[in-house]
PDB file of C-alpha atoms in Angstrom:
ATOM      1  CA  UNK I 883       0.000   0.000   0.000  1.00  0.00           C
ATOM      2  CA  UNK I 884       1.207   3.583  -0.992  1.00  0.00           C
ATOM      3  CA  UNK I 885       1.098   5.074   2.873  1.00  0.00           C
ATOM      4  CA  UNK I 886       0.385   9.089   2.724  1.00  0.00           C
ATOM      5  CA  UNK I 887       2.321  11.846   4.363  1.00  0.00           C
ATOM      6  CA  UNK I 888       1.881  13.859   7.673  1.00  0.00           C
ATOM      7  CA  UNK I 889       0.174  17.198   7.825  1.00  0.00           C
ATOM      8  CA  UNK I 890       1.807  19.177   9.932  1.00  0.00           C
ATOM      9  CA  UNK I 891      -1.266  22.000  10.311  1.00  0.00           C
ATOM     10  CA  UNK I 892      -3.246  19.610  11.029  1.00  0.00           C
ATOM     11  CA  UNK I 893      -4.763  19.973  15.031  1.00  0.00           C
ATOM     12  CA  UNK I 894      -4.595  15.926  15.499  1.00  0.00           C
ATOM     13  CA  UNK I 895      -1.790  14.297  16.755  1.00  0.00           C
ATOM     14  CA  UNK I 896       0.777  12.453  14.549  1.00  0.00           C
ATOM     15  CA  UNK I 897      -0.320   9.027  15.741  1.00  0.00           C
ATOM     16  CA  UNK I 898      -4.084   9.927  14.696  1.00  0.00           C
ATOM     17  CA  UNK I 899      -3.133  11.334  11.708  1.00  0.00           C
ATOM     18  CA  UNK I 900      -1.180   7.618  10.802  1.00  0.00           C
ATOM     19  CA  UNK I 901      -3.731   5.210  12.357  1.00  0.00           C
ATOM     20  CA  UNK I 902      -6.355   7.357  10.092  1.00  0.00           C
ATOM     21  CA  UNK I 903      -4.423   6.595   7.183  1.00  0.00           C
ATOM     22  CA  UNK I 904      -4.119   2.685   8.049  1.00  0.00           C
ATOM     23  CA  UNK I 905      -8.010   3.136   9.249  1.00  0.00           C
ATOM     24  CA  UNK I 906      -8.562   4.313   5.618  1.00  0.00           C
ATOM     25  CA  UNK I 907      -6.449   1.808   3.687  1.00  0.00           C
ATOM     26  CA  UNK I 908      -8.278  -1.331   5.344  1.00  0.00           C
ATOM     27  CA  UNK I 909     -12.156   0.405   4.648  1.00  0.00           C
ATOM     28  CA  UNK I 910     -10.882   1.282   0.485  1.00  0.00           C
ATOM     29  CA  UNK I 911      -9.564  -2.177   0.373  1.00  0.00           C
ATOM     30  CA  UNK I 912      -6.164  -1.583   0.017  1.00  0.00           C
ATOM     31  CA  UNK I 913      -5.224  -3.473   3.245  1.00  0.00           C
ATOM     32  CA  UNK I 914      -7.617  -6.603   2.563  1.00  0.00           C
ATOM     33  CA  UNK I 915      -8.097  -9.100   5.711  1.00  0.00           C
ATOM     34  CA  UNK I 916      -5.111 -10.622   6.493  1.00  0.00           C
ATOM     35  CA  UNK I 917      -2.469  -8.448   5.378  1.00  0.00           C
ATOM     36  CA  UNK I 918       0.051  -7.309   7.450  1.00  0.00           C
ATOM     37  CA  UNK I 919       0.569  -4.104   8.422  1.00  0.00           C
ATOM     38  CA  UNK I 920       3.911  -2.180   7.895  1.00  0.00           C
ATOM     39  CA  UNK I 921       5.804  -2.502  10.770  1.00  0.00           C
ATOM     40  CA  UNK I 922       6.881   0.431  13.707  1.00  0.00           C
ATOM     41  CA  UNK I 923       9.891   0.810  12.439  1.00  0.00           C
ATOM     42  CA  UNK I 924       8.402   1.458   8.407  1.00  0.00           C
ATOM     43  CA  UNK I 925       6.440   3.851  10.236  1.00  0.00           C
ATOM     44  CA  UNK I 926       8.877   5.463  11.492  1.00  0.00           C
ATOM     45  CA  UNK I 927      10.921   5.939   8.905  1.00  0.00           C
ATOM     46  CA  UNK I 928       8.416   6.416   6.607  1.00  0.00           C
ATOM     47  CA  UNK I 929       6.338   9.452   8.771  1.00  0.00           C
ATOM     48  CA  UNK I 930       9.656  10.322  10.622  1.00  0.00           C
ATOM     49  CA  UNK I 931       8.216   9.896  13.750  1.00  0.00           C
ATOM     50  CA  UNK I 932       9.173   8.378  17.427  1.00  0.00           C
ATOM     51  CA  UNK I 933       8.464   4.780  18.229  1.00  0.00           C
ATOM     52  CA  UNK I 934       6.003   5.604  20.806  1.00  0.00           C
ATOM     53  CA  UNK I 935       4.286   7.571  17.760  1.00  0.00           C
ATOM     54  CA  UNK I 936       3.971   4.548  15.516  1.00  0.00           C
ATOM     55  CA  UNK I 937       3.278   1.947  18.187  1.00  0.00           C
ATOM     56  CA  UNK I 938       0.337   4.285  19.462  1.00  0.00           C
ATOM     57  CA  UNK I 939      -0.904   4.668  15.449  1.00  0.00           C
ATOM     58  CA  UNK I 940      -1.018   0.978  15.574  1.00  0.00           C
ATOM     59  CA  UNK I 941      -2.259   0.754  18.882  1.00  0.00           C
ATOM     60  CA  UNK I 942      -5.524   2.335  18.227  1.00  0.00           C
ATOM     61  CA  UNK I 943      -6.186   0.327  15.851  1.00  0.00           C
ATOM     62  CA  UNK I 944      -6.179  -2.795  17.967  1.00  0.00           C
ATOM     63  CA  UNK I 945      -7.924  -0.881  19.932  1.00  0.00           C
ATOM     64  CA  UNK I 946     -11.243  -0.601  17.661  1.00  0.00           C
ATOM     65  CA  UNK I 947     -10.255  -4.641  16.721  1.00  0.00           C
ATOM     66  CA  UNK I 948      -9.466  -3.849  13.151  1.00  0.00           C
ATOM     67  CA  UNK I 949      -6.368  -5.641  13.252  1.00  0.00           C
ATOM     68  CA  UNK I 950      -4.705  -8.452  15.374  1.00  0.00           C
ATOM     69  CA  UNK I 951      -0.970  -9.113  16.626  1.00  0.00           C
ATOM     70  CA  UNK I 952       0.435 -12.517  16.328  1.00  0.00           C
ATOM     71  CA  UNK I 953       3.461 -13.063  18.318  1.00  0.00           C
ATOM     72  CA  UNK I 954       6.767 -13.208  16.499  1.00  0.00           C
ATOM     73  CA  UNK I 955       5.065 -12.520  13.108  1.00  0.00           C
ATOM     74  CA  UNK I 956       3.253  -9.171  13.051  1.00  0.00           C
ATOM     75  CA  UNK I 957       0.175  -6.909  12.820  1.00  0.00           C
ATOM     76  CA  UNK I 958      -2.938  -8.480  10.377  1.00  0.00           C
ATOM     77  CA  UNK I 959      -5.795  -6.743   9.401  1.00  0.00           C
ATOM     78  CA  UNK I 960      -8.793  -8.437  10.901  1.00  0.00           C
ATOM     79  CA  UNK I 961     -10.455 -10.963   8.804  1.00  0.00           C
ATOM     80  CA  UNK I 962     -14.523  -9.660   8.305  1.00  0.00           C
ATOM     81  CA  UNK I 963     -17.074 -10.947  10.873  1.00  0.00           C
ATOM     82  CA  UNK I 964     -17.321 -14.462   8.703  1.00  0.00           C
ATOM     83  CA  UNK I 965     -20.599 -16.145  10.811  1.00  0.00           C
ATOM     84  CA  UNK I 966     -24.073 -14.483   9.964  1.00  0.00           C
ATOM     85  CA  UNK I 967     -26.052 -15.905  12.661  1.00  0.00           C
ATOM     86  CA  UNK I 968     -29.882 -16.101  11.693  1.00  0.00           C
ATOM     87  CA  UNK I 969     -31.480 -16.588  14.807  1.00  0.00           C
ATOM     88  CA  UNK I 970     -34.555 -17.929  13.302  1.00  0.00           C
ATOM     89  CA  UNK I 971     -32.955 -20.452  11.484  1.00  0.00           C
ATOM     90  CA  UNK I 972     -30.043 -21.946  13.183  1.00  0.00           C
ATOM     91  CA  UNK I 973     -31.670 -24.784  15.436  1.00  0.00           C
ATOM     92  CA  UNK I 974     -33.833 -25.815  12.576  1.00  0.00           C
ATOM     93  CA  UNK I 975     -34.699 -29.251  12.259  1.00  0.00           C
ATOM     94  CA  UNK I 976     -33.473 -29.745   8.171  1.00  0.00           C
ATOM     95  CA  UNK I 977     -29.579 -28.876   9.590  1.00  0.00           C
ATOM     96  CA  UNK I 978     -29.782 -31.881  12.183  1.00  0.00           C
ATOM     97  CA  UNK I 979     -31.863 -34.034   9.569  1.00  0.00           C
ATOM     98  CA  UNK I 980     -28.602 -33.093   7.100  1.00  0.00           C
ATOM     99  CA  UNK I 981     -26.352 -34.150  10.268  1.00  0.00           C
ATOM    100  CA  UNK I 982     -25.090 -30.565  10.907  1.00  0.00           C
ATOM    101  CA  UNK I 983     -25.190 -28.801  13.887  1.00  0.00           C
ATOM    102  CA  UNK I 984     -25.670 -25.048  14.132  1.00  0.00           C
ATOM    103  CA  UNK I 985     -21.948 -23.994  14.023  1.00  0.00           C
ATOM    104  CA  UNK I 986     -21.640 -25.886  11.343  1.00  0.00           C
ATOM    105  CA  UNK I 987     -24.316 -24.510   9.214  1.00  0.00           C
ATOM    106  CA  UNK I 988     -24.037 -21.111   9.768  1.00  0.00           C
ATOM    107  CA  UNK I 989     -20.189 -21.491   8.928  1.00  0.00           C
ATOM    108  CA  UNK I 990     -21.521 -23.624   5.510  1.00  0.00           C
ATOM    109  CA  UNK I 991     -23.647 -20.748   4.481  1.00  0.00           C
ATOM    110  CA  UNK I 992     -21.070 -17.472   5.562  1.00  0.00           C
ATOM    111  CA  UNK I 993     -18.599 -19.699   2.690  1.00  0.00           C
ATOM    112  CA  UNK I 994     -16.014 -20.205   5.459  1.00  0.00           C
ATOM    113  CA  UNK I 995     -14.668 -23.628   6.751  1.00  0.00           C
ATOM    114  CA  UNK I 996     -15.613 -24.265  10.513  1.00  0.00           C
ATOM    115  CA  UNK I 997     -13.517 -26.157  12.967  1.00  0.00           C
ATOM    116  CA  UNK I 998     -13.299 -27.200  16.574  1.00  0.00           C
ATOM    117  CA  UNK I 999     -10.998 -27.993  19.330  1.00  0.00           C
ATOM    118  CA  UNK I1000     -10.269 -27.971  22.752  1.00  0.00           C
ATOM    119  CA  UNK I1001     -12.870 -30.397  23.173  1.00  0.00           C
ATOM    120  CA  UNK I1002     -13.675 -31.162  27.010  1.00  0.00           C
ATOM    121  CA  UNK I1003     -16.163 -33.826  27.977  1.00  0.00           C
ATOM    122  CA  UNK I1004     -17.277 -34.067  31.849  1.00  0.00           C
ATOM    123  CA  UNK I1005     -19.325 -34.575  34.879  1.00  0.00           C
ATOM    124  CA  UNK I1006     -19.503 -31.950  37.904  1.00  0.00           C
ATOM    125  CA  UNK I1007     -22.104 -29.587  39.385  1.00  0.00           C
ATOM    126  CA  UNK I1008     -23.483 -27.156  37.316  1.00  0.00           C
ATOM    127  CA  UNK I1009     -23.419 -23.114  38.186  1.00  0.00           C
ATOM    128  CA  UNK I1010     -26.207 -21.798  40.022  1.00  0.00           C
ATOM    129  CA  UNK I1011     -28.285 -19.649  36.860  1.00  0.00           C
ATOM    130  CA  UNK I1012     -27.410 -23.065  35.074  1.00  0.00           C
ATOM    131  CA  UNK I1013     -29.257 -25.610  37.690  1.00  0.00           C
ATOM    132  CA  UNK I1014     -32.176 -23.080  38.323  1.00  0.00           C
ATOM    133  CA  UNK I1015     -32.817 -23.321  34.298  1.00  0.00           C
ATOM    134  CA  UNK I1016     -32.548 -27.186  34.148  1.00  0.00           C
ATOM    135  CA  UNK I1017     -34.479 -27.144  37.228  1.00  0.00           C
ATOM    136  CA  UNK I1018     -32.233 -29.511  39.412  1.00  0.00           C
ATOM    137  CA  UNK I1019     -31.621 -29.547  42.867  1.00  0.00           C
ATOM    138  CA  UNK I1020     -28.465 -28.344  44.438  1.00  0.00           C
ATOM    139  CA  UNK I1021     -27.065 -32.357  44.451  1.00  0.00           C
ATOM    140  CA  UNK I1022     -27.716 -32.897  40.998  1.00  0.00           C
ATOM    141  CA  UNK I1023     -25.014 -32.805  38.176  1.00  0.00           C
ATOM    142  CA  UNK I1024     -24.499 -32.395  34.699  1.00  0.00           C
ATOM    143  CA  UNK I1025     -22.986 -33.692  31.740  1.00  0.00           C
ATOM    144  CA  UNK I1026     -20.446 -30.659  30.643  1.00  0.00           C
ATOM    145  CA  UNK I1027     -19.144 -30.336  27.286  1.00  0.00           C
ATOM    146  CA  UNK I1028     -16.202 -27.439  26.780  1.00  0.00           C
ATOM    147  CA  UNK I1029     -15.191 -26.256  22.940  1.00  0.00           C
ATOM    148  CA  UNK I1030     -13.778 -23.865  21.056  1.00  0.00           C
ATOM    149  CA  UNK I1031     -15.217 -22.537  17.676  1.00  0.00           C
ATOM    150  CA  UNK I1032     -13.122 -21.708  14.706  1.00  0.00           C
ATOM    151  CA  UNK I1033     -13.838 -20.064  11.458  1.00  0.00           C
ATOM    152  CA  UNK I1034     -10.639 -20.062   8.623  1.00  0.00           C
ATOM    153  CA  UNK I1035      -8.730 -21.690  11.686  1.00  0.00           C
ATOM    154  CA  UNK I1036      -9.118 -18.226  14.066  1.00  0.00           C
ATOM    155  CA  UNK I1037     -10.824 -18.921  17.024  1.00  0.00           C
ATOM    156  CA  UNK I1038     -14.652 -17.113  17.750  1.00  0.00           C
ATOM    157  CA  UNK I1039     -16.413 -18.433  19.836  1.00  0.00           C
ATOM    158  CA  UNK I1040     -15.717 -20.770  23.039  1.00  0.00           C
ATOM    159  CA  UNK I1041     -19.354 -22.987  24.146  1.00  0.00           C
ATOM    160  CA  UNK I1042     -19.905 -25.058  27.635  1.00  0.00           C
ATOM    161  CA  UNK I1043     -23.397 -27.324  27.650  1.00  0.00           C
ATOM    162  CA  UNK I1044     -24.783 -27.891  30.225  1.00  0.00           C
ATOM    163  CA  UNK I1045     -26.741 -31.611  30.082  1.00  0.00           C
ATOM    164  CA  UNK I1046     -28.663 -33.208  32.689  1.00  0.00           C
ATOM    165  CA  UNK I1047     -27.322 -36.523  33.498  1.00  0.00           C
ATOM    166  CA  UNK I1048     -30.151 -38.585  33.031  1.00  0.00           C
ATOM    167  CA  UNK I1049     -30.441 -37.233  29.519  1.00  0.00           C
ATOM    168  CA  UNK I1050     -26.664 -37.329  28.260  1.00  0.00           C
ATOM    169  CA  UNK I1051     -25.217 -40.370  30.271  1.00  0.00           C
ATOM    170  CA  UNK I1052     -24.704 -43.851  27.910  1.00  0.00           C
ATOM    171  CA  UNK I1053     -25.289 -41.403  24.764  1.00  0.00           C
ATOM    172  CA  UNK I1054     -22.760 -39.969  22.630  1.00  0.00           C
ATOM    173  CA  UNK I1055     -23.629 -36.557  24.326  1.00  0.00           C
ATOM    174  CA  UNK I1056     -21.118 -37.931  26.707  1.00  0.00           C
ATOM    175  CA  UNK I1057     -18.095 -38.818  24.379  1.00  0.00           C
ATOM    176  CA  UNK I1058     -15.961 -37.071  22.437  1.00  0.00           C
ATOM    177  CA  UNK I1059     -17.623 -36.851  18.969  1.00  0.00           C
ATOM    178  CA  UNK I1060     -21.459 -36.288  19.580  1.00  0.00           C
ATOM    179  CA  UNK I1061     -21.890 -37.343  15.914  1.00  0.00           C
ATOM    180  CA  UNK I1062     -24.011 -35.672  13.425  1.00  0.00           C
ATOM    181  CA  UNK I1063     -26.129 -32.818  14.035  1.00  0.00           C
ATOM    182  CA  UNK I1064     -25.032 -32.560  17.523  1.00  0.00           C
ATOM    183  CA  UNK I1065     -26.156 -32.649  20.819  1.00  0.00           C
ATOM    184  CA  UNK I1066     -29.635 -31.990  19.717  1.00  0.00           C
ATOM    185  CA  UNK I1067     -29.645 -34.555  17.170  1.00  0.00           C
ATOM    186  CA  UNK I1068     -28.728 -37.194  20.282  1.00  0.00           C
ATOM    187  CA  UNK I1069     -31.339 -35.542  22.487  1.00  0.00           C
ATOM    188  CA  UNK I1070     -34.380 -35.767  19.387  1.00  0.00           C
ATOM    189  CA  UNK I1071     -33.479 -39.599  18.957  1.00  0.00           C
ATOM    190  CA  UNK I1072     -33.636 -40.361  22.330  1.00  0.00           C
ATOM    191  CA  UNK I1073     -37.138 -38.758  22.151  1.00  0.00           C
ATOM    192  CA  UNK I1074     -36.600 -35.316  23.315  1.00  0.00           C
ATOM    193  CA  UNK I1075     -38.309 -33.612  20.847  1.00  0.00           C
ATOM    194  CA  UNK I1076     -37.021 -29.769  20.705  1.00  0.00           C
ATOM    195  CA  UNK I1077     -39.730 -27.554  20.812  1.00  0.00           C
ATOM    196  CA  UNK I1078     -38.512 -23.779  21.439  1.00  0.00           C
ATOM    197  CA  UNK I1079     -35.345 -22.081  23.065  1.00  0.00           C
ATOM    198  CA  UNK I1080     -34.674 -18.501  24.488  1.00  0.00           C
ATOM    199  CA  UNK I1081     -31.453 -16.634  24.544  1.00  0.00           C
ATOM    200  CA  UNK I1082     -30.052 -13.816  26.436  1.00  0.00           C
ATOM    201  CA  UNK I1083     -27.377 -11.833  24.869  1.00  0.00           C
ATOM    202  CA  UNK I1084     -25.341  -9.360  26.561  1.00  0.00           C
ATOM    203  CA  UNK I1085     -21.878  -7.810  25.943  1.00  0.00           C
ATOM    204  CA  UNK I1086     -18.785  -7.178  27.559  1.00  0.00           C
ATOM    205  CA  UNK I1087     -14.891  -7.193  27.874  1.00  0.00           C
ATOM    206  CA  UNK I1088     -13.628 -10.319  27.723  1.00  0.00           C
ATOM    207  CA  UNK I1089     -11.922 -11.982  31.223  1.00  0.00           C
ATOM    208  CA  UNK I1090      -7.736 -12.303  30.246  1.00  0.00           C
ATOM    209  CA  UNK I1091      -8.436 -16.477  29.977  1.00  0.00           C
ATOM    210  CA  UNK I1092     -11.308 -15.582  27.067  1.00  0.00           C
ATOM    211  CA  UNK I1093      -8.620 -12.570  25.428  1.00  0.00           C
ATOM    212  CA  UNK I1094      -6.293 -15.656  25.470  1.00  0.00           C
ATOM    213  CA  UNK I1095      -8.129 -18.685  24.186  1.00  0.00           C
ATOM    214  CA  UNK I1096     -10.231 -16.272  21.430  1.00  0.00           C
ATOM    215  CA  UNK I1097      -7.261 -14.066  20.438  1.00  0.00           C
ATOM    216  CA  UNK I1098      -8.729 -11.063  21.228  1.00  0.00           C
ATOM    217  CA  UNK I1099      -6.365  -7.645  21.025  1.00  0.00           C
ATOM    218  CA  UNK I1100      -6.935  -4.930  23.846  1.00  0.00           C
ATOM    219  CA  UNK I1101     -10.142  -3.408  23.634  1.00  0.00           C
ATOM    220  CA  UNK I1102     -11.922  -6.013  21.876  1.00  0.00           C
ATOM    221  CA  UNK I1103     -15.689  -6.672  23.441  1.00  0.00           C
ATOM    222  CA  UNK I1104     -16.878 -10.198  23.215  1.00  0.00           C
ATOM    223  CA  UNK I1105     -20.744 -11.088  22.848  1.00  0.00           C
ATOM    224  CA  UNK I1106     -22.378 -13.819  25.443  1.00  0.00           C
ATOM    225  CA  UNK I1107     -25.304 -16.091  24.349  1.00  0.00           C
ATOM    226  CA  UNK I1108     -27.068 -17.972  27.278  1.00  0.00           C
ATOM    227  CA  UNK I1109     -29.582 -20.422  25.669  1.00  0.00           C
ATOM    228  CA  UNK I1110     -31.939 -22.868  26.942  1.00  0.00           C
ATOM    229  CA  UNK I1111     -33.375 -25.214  25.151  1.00  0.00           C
ATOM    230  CA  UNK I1112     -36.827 -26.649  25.872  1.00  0.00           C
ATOM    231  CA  UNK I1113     -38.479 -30.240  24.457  1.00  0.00           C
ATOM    232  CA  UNK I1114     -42.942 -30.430  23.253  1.00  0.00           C
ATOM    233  CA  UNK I1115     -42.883 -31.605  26.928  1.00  0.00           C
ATOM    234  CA  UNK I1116     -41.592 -27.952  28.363  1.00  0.00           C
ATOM    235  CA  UNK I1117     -38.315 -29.443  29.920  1.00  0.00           C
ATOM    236  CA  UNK I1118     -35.375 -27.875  29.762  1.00  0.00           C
ATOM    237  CA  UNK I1119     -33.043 -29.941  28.295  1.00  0.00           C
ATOM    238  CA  UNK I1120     -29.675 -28.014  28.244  1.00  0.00           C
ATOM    239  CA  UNK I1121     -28.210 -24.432  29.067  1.00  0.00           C
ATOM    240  CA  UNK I1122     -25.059 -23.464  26.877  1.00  0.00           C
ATOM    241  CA  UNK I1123     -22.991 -20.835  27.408  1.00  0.00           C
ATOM    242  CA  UNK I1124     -21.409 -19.144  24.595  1.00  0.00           C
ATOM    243  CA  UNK I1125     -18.616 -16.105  24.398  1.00  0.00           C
ATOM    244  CA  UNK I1126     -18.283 -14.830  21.035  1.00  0.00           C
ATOM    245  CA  UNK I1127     -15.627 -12.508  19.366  1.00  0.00           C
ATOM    246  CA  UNK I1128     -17.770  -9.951  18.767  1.00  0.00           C
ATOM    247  CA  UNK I1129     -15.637  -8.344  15.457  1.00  0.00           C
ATOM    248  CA  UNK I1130     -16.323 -12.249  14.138  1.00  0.00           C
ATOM    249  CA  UNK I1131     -20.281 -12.042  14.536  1.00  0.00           C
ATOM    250  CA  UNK I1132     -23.514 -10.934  12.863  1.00  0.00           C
ATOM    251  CA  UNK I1133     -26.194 -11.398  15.034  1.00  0.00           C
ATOM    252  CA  UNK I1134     -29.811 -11.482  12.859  1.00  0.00           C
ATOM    253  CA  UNK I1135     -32.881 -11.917  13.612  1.00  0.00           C
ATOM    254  CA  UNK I1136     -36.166 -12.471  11.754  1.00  0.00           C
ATOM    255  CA  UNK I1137     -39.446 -11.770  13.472  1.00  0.00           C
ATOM    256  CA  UNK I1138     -43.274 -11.243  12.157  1.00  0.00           C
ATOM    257  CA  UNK I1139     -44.826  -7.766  13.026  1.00  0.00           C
ATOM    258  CA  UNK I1140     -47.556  -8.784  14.842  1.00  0.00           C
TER     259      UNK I1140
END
């Protein structure tokens, strides 16, 4: 990218002036997702400025979660929230008939390729908003599954499950691979028909273990889903907890005026 000069009348301060210019460059298109940004000292040199100067230009930047630092390698402009997530579509019943889960869908239709890891299977007590939703008593405990989302092989969103035992125990709910379509696949063949969930969202700054395992630069907000989902029977069949990288997200939702 052809970088511009300073102006020197100009009221802002240097470091605006450069991280305006970089701010620019990614919205025309001339620093595309995943491209690197010139370094501090091409900065420098090329806006004759202090370190401090460049590394705050740069800094801001991060700040707004345009662009991520990878250690040892550089500054990357962020790749474009990938996941559209179409609230009124993702749980429904064709993508578990076609042995996908939600993730996997959404990920399908966005034109990205999803992935998963850090895959932690369980049994302990469940958090107290959790066991009030599943309606179990204070002795009761759950079937826990941990992962970690990926879209182009970034991490975006991390997702605990919360099962009751009596549900997920002797199923593949409690193994490794689920198999397809998921959880709620498993839970439908066993007879738990899904009927409806609900979802609060909220958002916040992410704890330093979630800026870890999601990447996140300073600055960065993260998006939390709690969902419940309910069988025809009105049981509450499992709570999961989801943080999502909120520059990684669309959140949309479709709903009838009336």
């Amino acid at each position: 990218m052809a970088l511009g000069s300073l102006d020197r009348s100009d009221d802002r301060a240097p470091y605006r002036q450069i991280a305006d210019q970089l701010r620019t460059a990614i919205d025309r298109g001339d620093l595309a997702a995943g491209d690197k940004l010139p370094s501090e000292a091409e900065l420098m040199r090329h806006y004759d400025v202090a370190r401090m100067t460049a590394r705050q230009a740069i800094q801001e930047l991060r700040a707004e979660g345009r662009v991520v630092a990878e250690q040892g390698r550089g500054v990357f402009v962020r790749l474009p929230a990938p996941v559209r997530r179409l609230a009124s579509d993702r749980f429904a019943r064709r993508h578990r008939d076609a042995g996908q889960a939600a993730f996997l869908a959404e990920a399908e239709k966005a034109g990205v390729t999803p992935g998963v890891d850090e895959i932690h299977v369980g049994r302990g007590p469940a958090p107290d908003l959790v066991r009030e939703r599943l309606k179990l008593d204070e002795a009761a405990d759950v079937v826990i599954r941990s992962r970690r989302y990926l879209a182009e092989g970034q991490p975006v969103e991390t997702a605990v499950s919360y099962i009751p035992v009596d549900l997920a125990e002797g199923t593949p709910i409690a193994e490794q691979d689920t198999g397809p379509g998921g959880i709620y696949a498993r839970l439908e063949e066993s007879g738990h028909m899904l009927d409806r969930f609900t979802e609060e969202i909220t958002a916040r700054m992410p704890t330093a273990d979630e800026r870890r395992r999601l990447k996140l630069g300073p600055g960065t907000p993260v998006l939390t889903v709690l969902r419940t989902a309910y069988d025809t029977d009105g049981r509450a069949v499992e709570v999961c907890d989801t943080v999502k990288a909120a520059p990684a997200y669309v959140l949309e939702y479709d709903f009838p005026a009336r």
